[in-house]
Coordinates of C-alpha atoms in Angstrom, one line a residue:
M1 CA -7.3 3.8 -8.6
P2 CA -4.7 2.4 -6.2
L3 CA -1.4 1.3 -7.7
Y4 CA 0.5 -1.5 -6.0
E5 CA 4.2 -2.1 -6.4
L6 CA 5.8 -5.4 -5.1
D7 CA 9.3 -6.3 -4.3
G8 CA 10.4 -9.8 -3.2
E9 CA 13.7 -10.9 -1.7
G10 CA 15.3 -13.9 -0.2
P11 CA 15.5 -17.6 -1.2
D12 CA 12.2 -19.2 -2.4
H13 CA 11.7 -21.1 0.9
E14 CA 12.1 -17.8 2.9
K15 CA 10.8 -15.2 0.5
W16 CA 9.7 -11.8 2.0
F17 CA 7.6 -9.4 0.0
E18 CA 7.2 -5.7 0.4
A19 CA 4.3 -3.8 -1.1
T20 CA 3.7 -0.1 -1.6
V21 CA 0.3 1.3 -2.5
S22 CA 0.0 4.7 -4.2
V23 CA -3.1 6.9 -4.9
G24 CA -2.7 9.8 -7.3
G25 CA 1.1 9.3 -7.3
E26 CA 1.3 9.6 -3.5
V27 CA 2.4 6.6 -1.4
V28 CA -0.3 6.0 1.2
G29 CA 0.6 2.6 2.5
T30 CA 3.4 0.0 2.8
G31 CA 3.4 -3.5 4.1
G32 CA 5.3 -6.8 4.2
G33 CA 4.6 -10.5 4.4
R34 CA 5.6 -14.0 3.4
S35 CA 3.3 -13.9 0.4
K36 CA 2.4 -11.2 -2.2
K37 CA -1.2 -11.3 -0.9
Q38 CA -0.1 -10.7 2.7
A39 CA 2.1 -7.8 1.7
E40 CA -0.6 -6.2 -0.4
Q41 CA -3.2 -6.6 2.3
A42 CA -0.8 -5.0 4.9
A43 CA -0.2 -2.1 2.6
A44 CA -3.9 -1.7 1.9
E45 CA -4.7 -1.7 5.6
Q46 CA -2.1 1.0 6.3
A47 CA -3.5 3.0 3.3
W48 CA -7.0 2.7 4.7
H49 CA -5.9 4.0 8.1
T50 CA -3.9 6.8 6.5
M51 CA -6.7 8.0 4.3
A52 CA -9.4 7.6 7.1
A53 CA -7.2 9.7 9.5
S54 CA -7.0 12.6 7.0
P55 CA -9.8 13.0 4.6
E56 CA -8.4 16.4 3.6
A57 CA -5.1 14.8 2.6
L58 CA -7.0 12.2 0.5
D59 CA -9.0 14.9 -1.2
E60 CA -5.7 16.7 -2.1
I61 CA -4.2 13.4 -3.5
V62 CA -7.3 12.4 -5.5
N63 CA -8.6 15.8 -6.6
G64 CA -5.7 18.1 -6.3
G65 CA -7.7 19.9 -3.6
A66 CA -10.5 20.9 -6.0
D67 CA -13.9 21.0 -4.4
A68 CA -16.2 18.3 -5.8

């Protein structure tokens, strides 16, 4: 399961959020935005591209490299 971590900074009227998504303890995406949702979506999109570009790396993260 993906794990999201959020951090927000700035005054309420100019808040900026940073999200990090990890899978199997490995960071696979980060993103930012004016809302928590935008930050999480940006991180999820980066994670998707990261995992799609390297299925072998995803297998290593999720399964420890074990053949399914």
